[in-house]
Coordinates of C-alpha atoms in Angstrom, one line a residue:
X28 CA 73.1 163.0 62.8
X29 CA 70.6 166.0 63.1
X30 CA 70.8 168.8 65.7
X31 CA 67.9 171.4 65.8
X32 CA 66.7 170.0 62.4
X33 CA 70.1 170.8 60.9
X34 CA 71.3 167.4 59.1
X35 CA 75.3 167.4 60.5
X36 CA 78.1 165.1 58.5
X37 CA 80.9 164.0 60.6
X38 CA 83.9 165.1 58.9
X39 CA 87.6 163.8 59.3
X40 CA 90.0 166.1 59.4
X41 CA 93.0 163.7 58.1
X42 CA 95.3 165.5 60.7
X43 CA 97.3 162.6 62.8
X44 CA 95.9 162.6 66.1
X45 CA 93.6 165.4 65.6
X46 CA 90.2 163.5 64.8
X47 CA 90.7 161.3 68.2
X48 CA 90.8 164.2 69.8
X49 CA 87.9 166.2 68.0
X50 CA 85.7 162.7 68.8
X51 CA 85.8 161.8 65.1
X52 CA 86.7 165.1 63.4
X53 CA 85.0 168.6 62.6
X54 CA 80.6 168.8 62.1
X55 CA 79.5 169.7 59.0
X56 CA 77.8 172.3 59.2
X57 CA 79.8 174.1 61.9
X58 CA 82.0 177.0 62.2
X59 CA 85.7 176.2 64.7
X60 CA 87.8 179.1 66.3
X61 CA 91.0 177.9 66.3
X62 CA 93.1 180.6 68.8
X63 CA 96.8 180.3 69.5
X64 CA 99.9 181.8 70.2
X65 CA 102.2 183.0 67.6
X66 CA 103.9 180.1 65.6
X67 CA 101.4 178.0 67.9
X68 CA 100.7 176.0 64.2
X69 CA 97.0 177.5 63.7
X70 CA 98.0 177.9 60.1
X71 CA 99.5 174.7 59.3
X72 CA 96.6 173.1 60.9
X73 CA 93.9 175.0 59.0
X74 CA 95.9 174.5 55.8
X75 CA 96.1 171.0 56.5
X76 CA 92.8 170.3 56.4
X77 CA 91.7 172.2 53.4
X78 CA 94.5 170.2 52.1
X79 CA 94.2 166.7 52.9
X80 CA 90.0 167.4 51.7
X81 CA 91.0 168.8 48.7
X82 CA 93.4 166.0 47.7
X83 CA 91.6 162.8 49.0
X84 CA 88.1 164.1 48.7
X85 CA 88.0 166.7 45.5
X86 CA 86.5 169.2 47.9
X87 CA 86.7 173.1 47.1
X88 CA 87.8 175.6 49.8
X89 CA 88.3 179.1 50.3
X90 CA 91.5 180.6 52.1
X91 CA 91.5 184.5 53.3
X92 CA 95.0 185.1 53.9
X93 CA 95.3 188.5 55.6
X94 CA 98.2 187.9 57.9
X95 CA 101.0 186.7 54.6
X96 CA 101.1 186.9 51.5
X97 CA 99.7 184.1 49.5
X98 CA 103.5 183.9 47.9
X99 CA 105.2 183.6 51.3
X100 CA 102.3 181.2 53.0
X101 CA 102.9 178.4 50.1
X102 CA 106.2 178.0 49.9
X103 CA 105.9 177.9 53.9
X104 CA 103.8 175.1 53.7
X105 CA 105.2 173.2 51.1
X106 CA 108.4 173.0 53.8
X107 CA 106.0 170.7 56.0
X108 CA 104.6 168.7 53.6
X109 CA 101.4 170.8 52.5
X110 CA 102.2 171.6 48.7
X111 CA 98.8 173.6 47.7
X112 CA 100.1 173.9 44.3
X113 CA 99.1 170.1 44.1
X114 CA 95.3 171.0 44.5
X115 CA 95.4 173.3 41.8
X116 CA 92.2 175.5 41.5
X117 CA 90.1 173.4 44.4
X118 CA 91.6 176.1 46.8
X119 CA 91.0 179.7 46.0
X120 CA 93.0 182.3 47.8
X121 CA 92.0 185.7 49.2
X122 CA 94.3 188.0 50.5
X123 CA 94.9 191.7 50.9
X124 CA 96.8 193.7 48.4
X125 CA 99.4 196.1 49.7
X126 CA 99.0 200.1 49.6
X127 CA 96.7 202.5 51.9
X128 CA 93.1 202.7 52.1
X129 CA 93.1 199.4 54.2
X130 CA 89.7 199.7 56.1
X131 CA 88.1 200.3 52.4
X132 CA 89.6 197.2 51.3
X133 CA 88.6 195.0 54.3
X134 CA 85.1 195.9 53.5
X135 CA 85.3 195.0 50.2
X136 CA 87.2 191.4 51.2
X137 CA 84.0 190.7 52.9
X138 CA 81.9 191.6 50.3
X139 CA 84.1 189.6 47.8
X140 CA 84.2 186.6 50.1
X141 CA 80.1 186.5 50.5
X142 CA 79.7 186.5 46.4
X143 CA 82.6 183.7 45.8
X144 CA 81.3 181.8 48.2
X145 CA 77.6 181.3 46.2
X146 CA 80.0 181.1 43.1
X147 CA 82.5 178.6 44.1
X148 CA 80.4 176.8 46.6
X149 CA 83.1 175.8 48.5
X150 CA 83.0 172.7 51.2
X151 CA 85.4 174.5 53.6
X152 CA 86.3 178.1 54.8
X153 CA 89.8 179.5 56.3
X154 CA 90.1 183.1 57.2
X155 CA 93.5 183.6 58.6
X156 CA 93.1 185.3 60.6
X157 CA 90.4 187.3 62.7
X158 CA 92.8 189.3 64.5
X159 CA 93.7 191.0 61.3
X160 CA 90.2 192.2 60.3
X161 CA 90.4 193.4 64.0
X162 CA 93.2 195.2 63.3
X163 CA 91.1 197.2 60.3
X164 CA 87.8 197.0 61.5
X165 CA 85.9 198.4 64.5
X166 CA 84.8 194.9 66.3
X167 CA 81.0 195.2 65.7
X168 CA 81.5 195.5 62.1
X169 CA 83.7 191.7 62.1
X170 CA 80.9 190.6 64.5
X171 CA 78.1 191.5 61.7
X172 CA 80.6 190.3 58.8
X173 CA 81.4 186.9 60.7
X174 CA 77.4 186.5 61.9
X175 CA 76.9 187.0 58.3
X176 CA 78.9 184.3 57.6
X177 CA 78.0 182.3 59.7
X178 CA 74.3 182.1 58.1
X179 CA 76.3 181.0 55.0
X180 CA 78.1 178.4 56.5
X181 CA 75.0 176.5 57.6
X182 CA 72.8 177.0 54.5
X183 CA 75.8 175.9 52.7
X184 CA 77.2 173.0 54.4
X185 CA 80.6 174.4 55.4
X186 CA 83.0 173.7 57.4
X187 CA 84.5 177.6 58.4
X188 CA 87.7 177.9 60.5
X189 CA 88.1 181.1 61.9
X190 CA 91.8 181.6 63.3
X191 CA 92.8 184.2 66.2
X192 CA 96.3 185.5 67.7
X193 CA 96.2 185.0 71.1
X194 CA 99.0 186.8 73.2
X195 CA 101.8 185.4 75.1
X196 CA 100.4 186.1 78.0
X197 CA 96.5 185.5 78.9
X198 CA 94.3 184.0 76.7
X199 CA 92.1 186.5 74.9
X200 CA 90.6 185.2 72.1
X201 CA 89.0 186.9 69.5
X202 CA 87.9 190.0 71.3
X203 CA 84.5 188.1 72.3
X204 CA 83.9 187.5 68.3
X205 CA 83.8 183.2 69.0
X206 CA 81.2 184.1 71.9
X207 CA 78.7 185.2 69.2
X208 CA 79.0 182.8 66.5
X209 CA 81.7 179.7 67.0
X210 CA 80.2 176.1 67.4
X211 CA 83.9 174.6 68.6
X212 CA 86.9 177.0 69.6
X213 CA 90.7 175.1 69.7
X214 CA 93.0 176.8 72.0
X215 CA 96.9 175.8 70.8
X216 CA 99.2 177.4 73.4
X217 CA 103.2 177.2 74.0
X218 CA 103.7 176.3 77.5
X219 CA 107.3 175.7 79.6
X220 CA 108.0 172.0 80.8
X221 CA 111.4 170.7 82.8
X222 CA 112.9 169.6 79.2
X223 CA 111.8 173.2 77.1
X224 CA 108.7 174.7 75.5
X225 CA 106.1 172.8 74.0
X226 CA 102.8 173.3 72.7
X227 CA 99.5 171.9 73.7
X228 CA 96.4 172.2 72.0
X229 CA 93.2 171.9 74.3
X230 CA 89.9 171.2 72.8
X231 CA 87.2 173.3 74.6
X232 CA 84.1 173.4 73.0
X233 CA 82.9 171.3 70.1
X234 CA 79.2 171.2 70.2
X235 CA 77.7 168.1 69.1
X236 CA 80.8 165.8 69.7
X237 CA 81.8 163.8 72.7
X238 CA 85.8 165.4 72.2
X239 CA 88.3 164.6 74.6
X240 CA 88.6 167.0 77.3
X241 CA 92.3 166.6 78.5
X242 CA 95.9 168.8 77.4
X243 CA 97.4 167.3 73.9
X244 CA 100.8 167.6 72.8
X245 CA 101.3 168.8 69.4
X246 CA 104.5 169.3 67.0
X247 CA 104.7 170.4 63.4
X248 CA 107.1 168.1 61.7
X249 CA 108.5 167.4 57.9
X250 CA 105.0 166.0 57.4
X251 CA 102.6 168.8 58.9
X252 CA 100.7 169.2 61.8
X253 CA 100.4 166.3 64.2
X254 CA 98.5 165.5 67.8
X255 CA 101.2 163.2 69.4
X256 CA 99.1 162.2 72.2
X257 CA 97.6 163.3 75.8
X258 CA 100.3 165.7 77.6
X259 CA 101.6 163.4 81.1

């Protein structure tokens, strides 16, 4: 399939229940928002993906971990299934080290992310999460980083999932960042029912797909993230 002369590969994602709803998985090249609530599953879901391609498909990836350290996030995923250690060097971490002189060092993390990605060449992209550059940055600076890397993304084929804290209540996302740049933005949210909290993930743009529009009801289980079906 081509869009606006752009060759785009349909990708699954090997997430259960997550390609039905996506209309046959993520578009190569495209770059996915994924906003959520805390513990919403945003980073089980991204890791998941990178994952699964990795393992089944030999593809390389590239995971900015600013919100844990890389230390804390594996073991964390290993306890649903998602041993990284298994991939060996086809994922490459990023993170932030400890100490002052933060805003200096998220600079740089851009900077350092731009160079491996025309030395790794990676297939696929994580950077978990927006909300910390935020955090460091002023927001026109991560706009111009993330437009930036967006141009990468499409003259190198990658898939880019950019992940955002949404609070508790409302539904900011991204500070207006995914209005600039995202082709798809993911929305996983907890929400009350009669029998107790659950969490829904709503799909509510993915250009070039014909993605299903209604709530889905997700749960991360012993064996990672899953879509369990349309919410009644």
């Amino acid at each position: 399939m081509a869009v606006g002369g752009v060759r785009l590969e349909r990708v699954p994602t090997g997430i259960p229940g997550l390609d039905e709803a996506l209309g046959g998985g993520f578009l190569r090249p495209s770059t996915v928002m994924i906003g959520g609530h805390p513990g919403s599953g945003k980073t089980t879901l991204a890791c998941q993906f990178v994952y699964k391609r990795a393992l089944e498909m030999g593809e390389r990836a590239i995971y900015a971990a600013l919100t844990e350290p890389v230390d804390v996030l594996k073991p964390h995923m290993k306890s649903v299934g998602i041993d990284l250690d298994r991939v060996g060097d086809l994922v490459s971490f990023l993170s932030l080290p400890p100490g002052t002189g933060k805003e200096r060092i998220a600079r740089r993390l851009f900077e350092h992310l731009f160079a491996q990605i025309d030395t790794f060449r990676p297939k696929n992209l994580v950077i978990d999460s927006v909300t910390a550059l935020l955090h460091l940055l002023d927001p026109a600076e991560v706009r111009a980083s993330l437009m930036t890397l967006n141009e990468m993304v499409a003259r190198r084929s990658m898939i880019a999932l950019l992940l955002t804290e949404m609070p508790m209540l409302g539904r900011a996302v991204g500070m207006g960042v995914e209005e600039f740049l995202a082709d798809g933005l993911l929305l996983l949210e907890h929400v009350p029912t009669q029998s107790g909290l659950v969490t829904r993930l709503t799909v509510i743009k993915l250009r070039g797909s014909n993605h299903k529009r209604e709530y889905f009801r997700v749960a991360i289980t012993s064996e990672g993230f899953e879509v369990i079906g349309p919410m009644m």
